[in-house]
Short mmCIF file of N, CA and C in Angstrom, two decimals:
data_model
loop_
_atom_site.label_atom_id
_atom_site.label_comp_id
_atom_site.label_asym_id
_atom_site.label_seq_id
_atom_site.Cartn_x
_atom_site.Cartn_y
_atom_site.Cartn_z
N UNK M 1 -19.39 -13.04 15.98
CA UNK M 1 -18.74 -12.17 15.01
C UNK M 1 -18.35 -13.02 13.80
N UNK M 2 -18.78 -12.60 12.62
CA UNK M 2 -18.45 -13.39 11.44
C UNK M 2 -17.13 -12.94 10.82
N UNK M 3 -16.70 -13.64 9.81
CA UNK M 3 -15.39 -13.41 9.19
C UNK M 3 -15.31 -12.04 8.52
N UNK M 4 -16.43 -11.56 7.99
CA UNK M 4 -16.43 -10.27 7.30
C UNK M 4 -16.12 -9.13 8.28
N UNK M 5 -16.72 -9.19 9.46
CA UNK M 5 -16.44 -8.16 10.47
C UNK M 5 -15.01 -8.25 10.98
N UNK M 6 -14.52 -9.45 11.18
CA UNK M 6 -13.14 -9.61 11.63
C UNK M 6 -12.15 -9.09 10.58
N UNK M 7 -12.45 -9.36 9.31
CA UNK M 7 -11.61 -8.83 8.24
C UNK M 7 -11.64 -7.31 8.20
N UNK M 8 -12.81 -6.73 8.44
CA UNK M 8 -12.92 -5.27 8.48
C UNK M 8 -12.15 -4.66 9.64
N UNK M 9 -12.23 -5.30 10.79
CA UNK M 9 -11.50 -4.80 11.96
C UNK M 9 -9.99 -4.91 11.73
N UNK M 10 -9.54 -6.06 11.21
CA UNK M 10 -8.11 -6.23 10.94
C UNK M 10 -7.62 -5.24 9.88
N UNK M 11 -8.42 -5.02 8.84
CA UNK M 11 -8.04 -4.08 7.79
C UNK M 11 -7.96 -2.66 8.33
N UNK M 12 -8.89 -2.29 9.20
CA UNK M 12 -8.86 -0.96 9.81
C UNK M 12 -7.62 -0.78 10.67
N UNK M 13 -7.30 -1.77 11.48
CA UNK M 13 -6.11 -1.69 12.33
C UNK M 13 -4.83 -1.59 11.49
N UNK M 14 -4.73 -2.45 10.47
CA UNK M 14 -3.54 -2.42 9.62
C UNK M 14 -3.43 -1.09 8.86
N UNK M 15 -4.55 -0.57 8.38
CA UNK M 15 -4.53 0.71 7.67
C UNK M 15 -4.09 1.84 8.59
N UNK M 16 -4.64 1.87 9.80
CA UNK M 16 -4.24 2.92 10.75
C UNK M 16 -2.77 2.82 11.12
N UNK M 17 -2.28 1.60 11.33
CA UNK M 17 -0.86 1.42 11.64
C UNK M 17 0.02 1.86 10.47
N UNK M 18 -0.41 1.58 9.23
CA UNK M 18 0.34 2.03 8.06
C UNK M 18 0.39 3.56 8.01
N UNK M 19 -0.75 4.21 8.22
CA UNK M 19 -0.80 5.68 8.16
C UNK M 19 0.05 6.29 9.26
N UNK M 20 -0.03 5.75 10.47
CA UNK M 20 0.81 6.24 11.57
C UNK M 20 2.28 6.04 11.23
N UNK M 21 2.62 4.88 10.68
CA UNK M 21 4.02 4.61 10.33
C UNK M 21 4.53 5.58 9.26
N UNK M 22 3.68 5.89 8.29
CA UNK M 22 4.09 6.85 7.25
C UNK M 22 4.39 8.20 7.87
N UNK M 23 3.54 8.65 8.79
CA UNK M 23 3.79 9.93 9.46
C UNK M 23 5.02 9.88 10.36
N UNK M 24 5.10 8.85 11.20
CA UNK M 24 6.15 8.79 12.22
C UNK M 24 7.51 8.47 11.63
N UNK M 25 7.58 7.56 10.67
CA UNK M 25 8.88 7.15 10.15
C UNK M 25 9.21 7.76 8.78
N UNK M 26 8.33 7.60 7.83
CA UNK M 26 8.66 8.04 6.47
C UNK M 26 8.78 9.55 6.34
N UNK M 27 7.86 10.29 6.93
CA UNK M 27 7.84 11.74 6.75
C UNK M 27 8.71 12.45 7.78
N UNK M 28 8.51 12.15 9.07
CA UNK M 28 9.23 12.91 10.10
C UNK M 28 10.56 12.28 10.51
N UNK M 29 10.76 10.99 10.23
CA UNK M 29 11.96 10.25 10.66
C UNK M 29 12.17 10.33 12.17
N UNK M 30 11.04 10.49 12.91
CA UNK M 30 11.11 10.64 14.36
C UNK M 30 11.43 9.33 15.07
N UNK M 31 10.77 8.25 14.65
CA UNK M 31 10.93 6.98 15.33
C UNK M 31 10.79 5.86 14.30
N UNK M 32 11.36 4.70 14.62
CA UNK M 32 11.27 3.57 13.71
C UNK M 32 9.90 2.91 13.68
N UNK M 33 9.11 3.09 14.71
CA UNK M 33 7.75 2.57 14.87
C UNK M 33 7.65 1.10 14.46
N UNK M 34 7.14 0.77 13.29
CA UNK M 34 6.99 -0.64 12.91
C UNK M 34 8.34 -1.32 12.71
N UNK M 35 9.35 -0.57 12.24
CA UNK M 35 10.69 -1.15 12.12
C UNK M 35 11.17 -1.66 13.48
N UNK M 36 11.01 -0.85 14.51
CA UNK M 36 11.42 -1.25 15.86
C UNK M 36 10.60 -2.44 16.34
N UNK M 37 9.31 -2.45 16.02
CA UNK M 37 8.46 -3.57 16.43
C UNK M 37 8.91 -4.86 15.75
N UNK M 38 9.26 -4.80 14.47
CA UNK M 38 9.72 -6.00 13.76
C UNK M 38 11.03 -6.51 14.35
N UNK M 39 11.93 -5.60 14.69
CA UNK M 39 13.21 -6.01 15.29
C UNK M 39 12.96 -6.65 16.65
N UNK M 40 12.05 -6.08 17.44
CA UNK M 40 11.72 -6.66 18.75
C UNK M 40 11.06 -8.03 18.59
N UNK M 41 10.20 -8.18 17.59
CA UNK M 41 9.58 -9.48 17.35
C UNK M 41 10.61 -10.53 16.95
N UNK M 42 11.65 -10.11 16.23
CA UNK M 42 12.74 -11.04 15.89
C UNK M 42 13.48 -11.47 17.14
N UNK M 43 13.56 -10.59 18.13
CA UNK M 43 14.21 -10.95 19.39
C UNK M 43 13.43 -11.98 20.18
N UNK M 44 12.10 -11.93 20.07
CA UNK M 44 11.26 -12.90 20.78
C UNK M 44 11.35 -14.27 20.11
N UNK M 45 11.10 -14.30 18.82
CA UNK M 45 11.20 -15.52 18.03
C UNK M 45 11.61 -15.08 16.64
N UNK M 46 12.66 -15.65 16.10
CA UNK M 46 13.30 -15.11 14.91
C UNK M 46 12.39 -15.02 13.68
N UNK M 47 11.35 -15.80 13.62
CA UNK M 47 10.48 -15.80 12.45
C UNK M 47 9.31 -14.81 12.59
N UNK M 48 9.04 -14.32 13.80
CA UNK M 48 7.91 -13.44 14.04
C UNK M 48 8.04 -12.10 13.31
N UNK M 49 9.22 -11.55 13.26
CA UNK M 49 9.44 -10.29 12.55
C UNK M 49 9.18 -10.43 11.06
N UNK M 50 9.61 -11.55 10.49
CA UNK M 50 9.39 -11.81 9.07
C UNK M 50 7.89 -11.95 8.79
N UNK M 51 7.18 -12.63 9.67
CA UNK M 51 5.73 -12.81 9.49
C UNK M 51 5.03 -11.45 9.57
N UNK M 52 5.39 -10.63 10.53
CA UNK M 52 4.77 -9.31 10.66
C UNK M 52 5.09 -8.44 9.45
N UNK M 53 6.33 -8.48 8.99
CA UNK M 53 6.73 -7.74 7.78
C UNK M 53 5.91 -8.20 6.58
N UNK M 54 5.74 -9.50 6.44
CA UNK M 54 4.96 -10.05 5.33
C UNK M 54 3.50 -9.65 5.43
N UNK M 55 2.93 -9.66 6.62
CA UNK M 55 1.53 -9.27 6.80
C UNK M 55 1.32 -7.82 6.35
N UNK M 56 2.18 -6.92 6.80
CA UNK M 56 2.03 -5.51 6.44
C UNK M 56 2.27 -5.28 4.94
N UNK M 57 3.25 -5.94 4.37
CA UNK M 57 3.54 -5.74 2.95
C UNK M 57 2.46 -6.36 2.07
N UNK M 58 2.02 -7.56 2.39
CA UNK M 58 0.95 -8.19 1.60
C UNK M 58 -0.37 -7.46 1.77
N UNK M 59 -0.62 -6.91 2.95
CA UNK M 59 -1.85 -6.13 3.14
C UNK M 59 -1.82 -4.88 2.26
N UNK M 60 -0.69 -4.22 2.19
CA UNK M 60 -0.58 -3.03 1.34
C UNK M 60 -0.79 -3.40 -0.13
N UNK M 61 -0.21 -4.52 -0.56
CA UNK M 61 -0.41 -4.97 -1.93
C UNK M 61 -1.87 -5.36 -2.17
N UNK M 62 -2.49 -6.06 -1.22
CA UNK M 62 -3.89 -6.44 -1.36
C UNK M 62 -4.80 -5.22 -1.44
N UNK M 63 -4.56 -4.23 -0.59
CA UNK M 63 -5.38 -3.02 -0.60
C UNK M 63 -5.21 -2.25 -1.91
N UNK M 64 -4.01 -2.25 -2.44
CA UNK M 64 -3.77 -1.58 -3.72
C UNK M 64 -4.48 -2.29 -4.86
N UNK M 65 -4.38 -3.61 -4.90
CA UNK M 65 -5.07 -4.38 -5.95
C UNK M 65 -6.58 -4.22 -5.82
N UNK M 66 -7.09 -4.26 -4.60
CA UNK M 66 -8.52 -4.06 -4.38
C UNK M 66 -8.96 -2.68 -4.86
N UNK M 67 -8.14 -1.68 -4.60
CA UNK M 67 -8.45 -0.32 -5.07
C UNK M 67 -8.44 -0.23 -6.59
N UNK M 68 -7.47 -0.87 -7.23
CA UNK M 68 -7.40 -0.86 -8.70
C UNK M 68 -8.64 -1.54 -9.28
N UNK M 69 -9.03 -2.68 -8.72
CA UNK M 69 -10.19 -3.40 -9.24
C UNK M 69 -11.50 -2.68 -8.95
N UNK M 70 -11.58 -2.01 -7.80
CA UNK M 70 -12.81 -1.31 -7.43
C UNK M 70 -12.99 -0.05 -8.26
N UNK M 71 -11.94 0.69 -8.44
CA UNK M 71 -12.03 1.93 -9.20
C UNK M 71 -12.13 1.64 -10.69
N UNK M 72 -11.34 0.72 -11.21
CA UNK M 72 -11.40 0.36 -12.62
C UNK M 72 -11.16 1.54 -13.54
N UNK M 73 -10.21 2.36 -13.23
CA UNK M 73 -9.89 3.57 -14.01
C UNK M 73 -11.12 4.47 -14.14
N UNK M 74 -11.73 4.81 -13.04
CA UNK M 74 -12.88 5.71 -13.02
C UNK M 74 -12.38 7.14 -13.20
N UNK M 75 -12.85 7.79 -14.23
CA UNK M 75 -12.50 9.18 -14.51
C UNK M 75 -13.75 10.04 -14.41
N UNK M 76 -13.80 10.87 -13.41
CA UNK M 76 -14.95 11.74 -13.14
C UNK M 76 -16.26 10.97 -13.11
N UNK M 77 -17.00 10.93 -14.23
CA UNK M 77 -18.33 10.34 -14.22
C UNK M 77 -18.45 9.03 -15.00
N UNK M 78 -17.37 8.52 -15.55
CA UNK M 78 -17.45 7.27 -16.31
C UNK M 78 -16.23 6.41 -16.04
N UNK M 79 -16.39 5.10 -16.32
CA UNK M 79 -15.31 4.14 -16.11
C UNK M 79 -14.69 3.78 -17.45
N UNK M 80 -13.35 3.73 -17.49
CA UNK M 80 -12.65 3.41 -18.73
C UNK M 80 -12.56 1.90 -18.93
N UNK M 81 -12.09 1.19 -17.92
CA UNK M 81 -11.93 -0.27 -18.00
C UNK M 81 -12.51 -0.92 -16.75
N UNK M 82 -13.83 -1.03 -16.67
CA UNK M 82 -14.44 -1.61 -15.45
C UNK M 82 -14.25 -3.12 -15.37
N UNK M 83 -14.15 -3.61 -14.15
CA UNK M 83 -14.07 -5.05 -13.90
C UNK M 83 -15.39 -5.47 -13.25
N UNK M 84 -16.25 -6.14 -14.02
CA UNK M 84 -17.55 -6.59 -13.52
C UNK M 84 -17.63 -8.10 -13.65
N UNK M 85 -18.15 -8.74 -12.62
CA UNK M 85 -18.25 -10.20 -12.61
C UNK M 85 -19.14 -10.66 -13.76
N UNK M 86 -18.60 -11.52 -14.63
CA UNK M 86 -19.34 -12.07 -15.75
C UNK M 86 -19.53 -11.11 -16.92
N UNK M 87 -18.96 -9.91 -16.84
CA UNK M 87 -19.17 -8.91 -17.91
C UNK M 87 -17.91 -8.07 -18.12
N UNK M 88 -16.74 -8.70 -18.08
CA UNK M 88 -15.48 -7.97 -18.27
C UNK M 88 -14.92 -8.30 -19.64
N UNK M 89 -14.65 -7.28 -20.41
CA UNK M 89 -14.04 -7.48 -21.73
C UNK M 89 -12.57 -7.86 -21.57
N UNK M 90 -12.03 -8.55 -22.56
CA UNK M 90 -10.64 -9.01 -22.49
C UNK M 90 -9.68 -7.83 -22.42
N UNK M 91 -9.92 -6.75 -23.18
CA UNK M 91 -9.00 -5.62 -23.13
C UNK M 91 -9.04 -4.94 -21.76
N UNK M 92 -10.20 -4.92 -21.09
CA UNK M 92 -10.28 -4.37 -19.74
C UNK M 92 -9.52 -5.24 -18.76
N UNK M 93 -9.64 -6.55 -18.93
CA UNK M 93 -8.91 -7.48 -18.05
C UNK M 93 -7.40 -7.30 -18.21
N UNK M 94 -6.93 -7.23 -19.45
CA UNK M 94 -5.49 -7.06 -19.70
C UNK M 94 -4.99 -5.71 -19.21
N UNK M 95 -5.78 -4.65 -19.40
CA UNK M 95 -5.39 -3.33 -18.91
C UNK M 95 -5.24 -3.34 -17.39
N UNK M 96 -6.21 -3.92 -16.69
CA UNK M 96 -6.14 -3.97 -15.23
C UNK M 96 -5.01 -4.86 -14.75
N UNK M 97 -4.72 -5.95 -15.46
CA UNK M 97 -3.56 -6.79 -15.11
C UNK M 97 -2.26 -6.02 -15.25
N UNK M 98 -2.13 -5.26 -16.34
CA UNK M 98 -0.92 -4.44 -16.53
C UNK M 98 -0.81 -3.37 -15.46
N UNK M 99 -1.93 -2.77 -15.10
CA UNK M 99 -1.93 -1.77 -14.04
C UNK M 99 -1.51 -2.36 -12.70
N UNK M 100 -1.98 -3.56 -12.40
CA UNK M 100 -1.61 -4.24 -11.16
C UNK M 100 -0.12 -4.59 -11.16
N UNK M 101 0.42 -5.01 -12.30
CA UNK M 101 1.85 -5.32 -12.39
C UNK M 101 2.70 -4.07 -12.15
N UNK M 102 2.28 -2.95 -12.70
CA UNK M 102 3.01 -1.69 -12.49
C UNK M 102 2.94 -1.27 -11.03
N UNK M 103 1.76 -1.39 -10.44
CA UNK M 103 1.56 -0.98 -9.06
C UNK M 103 2.33 -1.87 -8.10
N UNK M 104 2.47 -3.15 -8.41
CA UNK M 104 3.17 -4.06 -7.50
C UNK M 104 4.63 -3.67 -7.32
N UNK M 105 5.26 -3.16 -8.36
CA UNK M 105 6.65 -2.68 -8.23
C UNK M 105 6.69 -1.45 -7.32
N UNK M 106 5.72 -0.58 -7.47
CA UNK M 106 5.66 0.62 -6.61
C UNK M 106 5.42 0.25 -5.15
N UNK M 107 4.57 -0.74 -4.92
CA UNK M 107 4.32 -1.18 -3.54
C UNK M 107 5.58 -1.79 -2.94
N UNK M 108 6.30 -2.57 -3.70
CA UNK M 108 7.55 -3.16 -3.22
C UNK M 108 8.57 -2.08 -2.88
N UNK M 109 8.69 -1.07 -3.73
CA UNK M 109 9.60 0.03 -3.49
C UNK M 109 9.19 0.80 -2.24
N UNK M 110 7.90 1.04 -2.08
CA UNK M 110 7.42 1.78 -0.92
C UNK M 110 7.64 0.99 0.37
N UNK M 111 7.41 -0.32 0.34
CA UNK M 111 7.65 -1.15 1.52
C UNK M 111 9.13 -1.18 1.87
N UNK M 112 9.99 -1.22 0.86
CA UNK M 112 11.44 -1.20 1.12
C UNK M 112 11.86 0.13 1.74
N UNK M 113 11.25 1.21 1.32
CA UNK M 113 11.56 2.52 1.88
C UNK M 113 10.98 2.65 3.29
N UNK M 114 9.79 2.12 3.51
CA UNK M 114 9.14 2.24 4.81
C UNK M 114 9.80 1.37 5.88
N UNK M 115 10.30 0.21 5.50
CA UNK M 115 10.91 -0.70 6.46
C UNK M 115 12.41 -0.78 6.25
N UNK M 116 13.01 0.34 6.00
CA UNK M 116 14.45 0.40 5.69
C UNK M 116 15.31 -0.08 6.85
N UNK M 117 14.92 0.21 8.08
CA UNK M 117 15.71 -0.21 9.24
C UNK M 117 15.66 -1.73 9.38
N UNK M 118 14.47 -2.31 9.24
CA UNK M 118 14.32 -3.75 9.41
C UNK M 118 14.97 -4.53 8.27
N UNK M 119 14.84 -4.02 7.04
CA UNK M 119 15.35 -4.75 5.87
C UNK M 119 16.69 -4.20 5.40
N UNK M 120 17.48 -3.66 6.32
CA UNK M 120 18.79 -3.11 5.96
C UNK M 120 19.71 -4.21 5.43
N UNK M 121 20.54 -3.84 4.46
CA UNK M 121 21.55 -4.72 3.88
C UNK M 121 20.93 -5.92 3.16
N UNK M 122 19.75 -5.75 2.62
CA UNK M 122 19.14 -6.80 1.80
C UNK M 122 19.18 -6.36 0.34
N UNK M 123 18.90 -7.27 -0.56
CA UNK M 123 18.90 -6.94 -1.99
C UNK M 123 17.81 -5.91 -2.33
N UNK M 124 16.65 -6.03 -1.69
CA UNK M 124 15.55 -5.08 -1.94
C UNK M 124 15.95 -3.68 -1.47
N UNK M 125 16.60 -3.59 -0.33
CA UNK M 125 17.05 -2.30 0.18
C UNK M 125 18.06 -1.68 -0.77
N UNK M 126 19.00 -2.47 -1.24
CA UNK M 126 20.01 -1.95 -2.16
C UNK M 126 19.39 -1.49 -3.47
N UNK M 127 18.52 -2.29 -4.04
CA UNK M 127 17.93 -1.99 -5.34
C UNK M 127 16.96 -0.82 -5.28
N UNK M 128 15.96 -0.91 -4.42
CA UNK M 128 14.88 0.07 -4.42
C UNK M 128 15.19 1.33 -3.64
N UNK M 129 16.02 1.26 -2.63
CA UNK M 129 16.26 2.44 -1.81
C UNK M 129 17.58 3.11 -2.19
N UNK M 130 18.67 2.37 -2.12
CA UNK M 130 19.98 2.96 -2.36
C UNK M 130 20.17 3.38 -3.81
N UNK M 131 19.94 2.47 -4.75
CA UNK M 131 20.20 2.77 -6.16
C UNK M 131 19.20 3.75 -6.75
N UNK M 132 17.93 3.57 -6.46
CA UNK M 132 16.92 4.46 -7.05
C UNK M 132 17.03 5.86 -6.48
N UNK M 133 17.32 6.00 -5.18
CA UNK M 133 17.46 7.33 -4.61
C UNK M 133 18.70 8.05 -5.15
N UNK M 134 19.64 7.32 -5.70
CA UNK M 134 20.84 7.93 -6.26
C UNK M 134 20.65 8.43 -7.68
N UNK M 135 19.58 8.02 -8.35
CA UNK M 135 19.32 8.48 -9.72
C UNK M 135 18.90 9.94 -9.73
N UNK M 136 19.40 10.68 -10.70
CA UNK M 136 19.03 12.09 -10.80
C UNK M 136 17.57 12.22 -11.21
N UNK M 137 16.84 13.08 -10.54
CA UNK M 137 15.45 13.32 -10.88
C UNK M 137 14.51 12.28 -10.30
N UNK M 138 14.79 11.01 -10.55
CA UNK M 138 13.92 9.93 -10.09
C UNK M 138 14.00 9.82 -8.57
N UNK M 139 15.19 9.88 -8.03
CA UNK M 139 15.36 9.79 -6.58
C UNK M 139 14.65 10.90 -5.84
N UNK M 140 14.66 12.09 -6.41
CA UNK M 140 13.97 13.23 -5.80
C UNK M 140 12.47 12.98 -5.76
N UNK M 141 11.92 12.42 -6.84
CA UNK M 141 10.48 12.14 -6.90
C UNK M 141 10.10 11.05 -5.90
N UNK M 142 10.95 10.03 -5.73
CA UNK M 142 10.63 8.94 -4.80
C UNK M 142 10.64 9.39 -3.35
N UNK M 143 11.44 10.41 -3.02
CA UNK M 143 11.45 10.90 -1.65
C UNK M 143 10.11 11.51 -1.26
N UNK M 144 9.42 12.10 -2.21
CA UNK M 144 8.15 12.78 -1.91
C UNK M 144 6.93 11.98 -2.36
N UNK M 145 7.12 10.74 -2.70
CA UNK M 145 6.05 9.86 -3.13
C UNK M 145 5.02 9.63 -2.01
N UNK M 146 5.49 9.53 -0.75
CA UNK M 146 4.56 9.23 0.34
C UNK M 146 3.58 10.37 0.60
N UNK M 147 3.93 11.61 0.25
CA UNK M 147 2.97 12.70 0.38
C UNK M 147 1.80 12.50 -0.58
N UNK M 148 2.10 12.10 -1.80
CA UNK M 148 1.05 11.83 -2.78
C UNK M 148 0.21 10.63 -2.33
N UNK M 149 0.87 9.62 -1.74
CA UNK M 149 0.14 8.45 -1.26
C UNK M 149 -0.85 8.84 -0.16
N UNK M 150 -0.43 9.66 0.79
CA UNK M 150 -1.34 10.10 1.84
C UNK M 150 -2.49 10.93 1.27
N UNK M 151 -2.20 11.74 0.27
CA UNK M 151 -3.26 12.52 -0.38
C UNK M 151 -4.28 11.62 -1.04
N UNK M 152 -3.82 10.58 -1.73
CA UNK M 152 -4.73 9.63 -2.38
C UNK M 152 -5.55 8.88 -1.33
N UNK M 153 -4.93 8.51 -0.21
CA UNK M 153 -5.66 7.81 0.85
C UNK M 153 -6.80 8.69 1.36
N UNK M 154 -6.52 9.95 1.62
CA UNK M 154 -7.54 10.85 2.15
C UNK M 154 -8.63 11.12 1.12
N UNK M 155 -8.23 11.38 -0.13
CA UNK M 155 -9.21 11.67 -1.18
C UNK M 155 -10.09 10.46 -1.47
N UNK M 156 -9.53 9.25 -1.46
CA UNK M 156 -10.32 8.06 -1.75
C UNK M 156 -11.13 7.60 -0.56
N UNK M 157 -10.73 7.96 0.64
CA UNK M 157 -11.46 7.54 1.84
C UNK M 157 -12.78 8.29 1.97
N UNK M 158 -12.81 9.55 1.61
CA UNK M 158 -14.03 10.34 1.75
C UNK M 158 -15.20 9.79 0.95
N UNK M 159 -15.06 9.52 -0.36
CA UNK M 159 -16.21 8.96 -1.08
C UNK M 159 -16.60 7.56 -0.61
N UNK M 160 -15.63 6.76 -0.18
CA UNK M 160 -15.95 5.42 0.30
C UNK M 160 -16.79 5.47 1.57
N UNK M 161 -16.49 6.41 2.44
CA UNK M 161 -17.23 6.52 3.69
C UNK M 161 -18.58 7.21 3.48
N UNK M 162 -18.60 8.27 2.69
CA UNK M 162 -19.81 9.07 2.53
C UNK M 162 -20.80 8.50 1.52
N UNK M 163 -20.32 7.83 0.49
CA UNK M 163 -21.19 7.38 -0.61
C UNK M 163 -21.28 5.87 -0.71
N UNK M 164 -21.26 5.17 0.36
CA UNK M 164 -21.33 3.69 0.35
C UNK M 164 -22.71 3.24 -0.07
N UNK M 165 -22.79 2.41 -1.09
CA UNK M 165 -24.07 1.86 -1.57
C UNK M 165 -24.27 0.49 -0.99
N UNK M 166 -25.51 0.15 -0.75
CA UNK M 166 -25.85 -1.19 -0.24
C UNK M 166 -25.62 -2.23 -1.33
N UNK M 167 -25.19 -3.41 -0.91
CA UNK M 167 -24.99 -4.50 -1.86
C UNK M 167 -23.61 -4.52 -2.51
N UNK M 168 -22.78 -3.53 -2.24
CA UNK M 168 -21.42 -3.52 -2.79
C UNK M 168 -20.53 -4.36 -1.93
N UNK M 169 -19.52 -4.97 -2.54
CA UNK M 169 -18.55 -5.72 -1.73
C UNK M 169 -17.28 -4.96 -1.61
#
């Protein structure tokens, strides 16, 4: 088994665990799921929970950046700012960098909301969860952000599975 297949298997497992966690914890508040797993891992060895938290958060950030670079602001039938190896304009590069910077704050906020039990009483929890949810209008939108995220996951998964071209990375 080569590294590409192992990366695909690990990415599939992490993606499925993220989707299950969003349903079980973020939407239904039924169980802590990954939060409970991180707390249990801290009980085994104090650094294991932090490593697992970092793996899930960095994977979400990596998948988001990969999606931004792959899509390149694709609107219906044309691309606005494509990222192509050896053929990327400077304004496209700067646009995609700005988009990644904006998205990274959203990923951090989403991770803080998703792992609220594990990261309780931290600066990230106070800033992104407590203070932002208290803002009028903005807090209401952040509570329902995960529904839009699941919709984007489903909508983007269908073309990737059905329309995969050979030679793409």
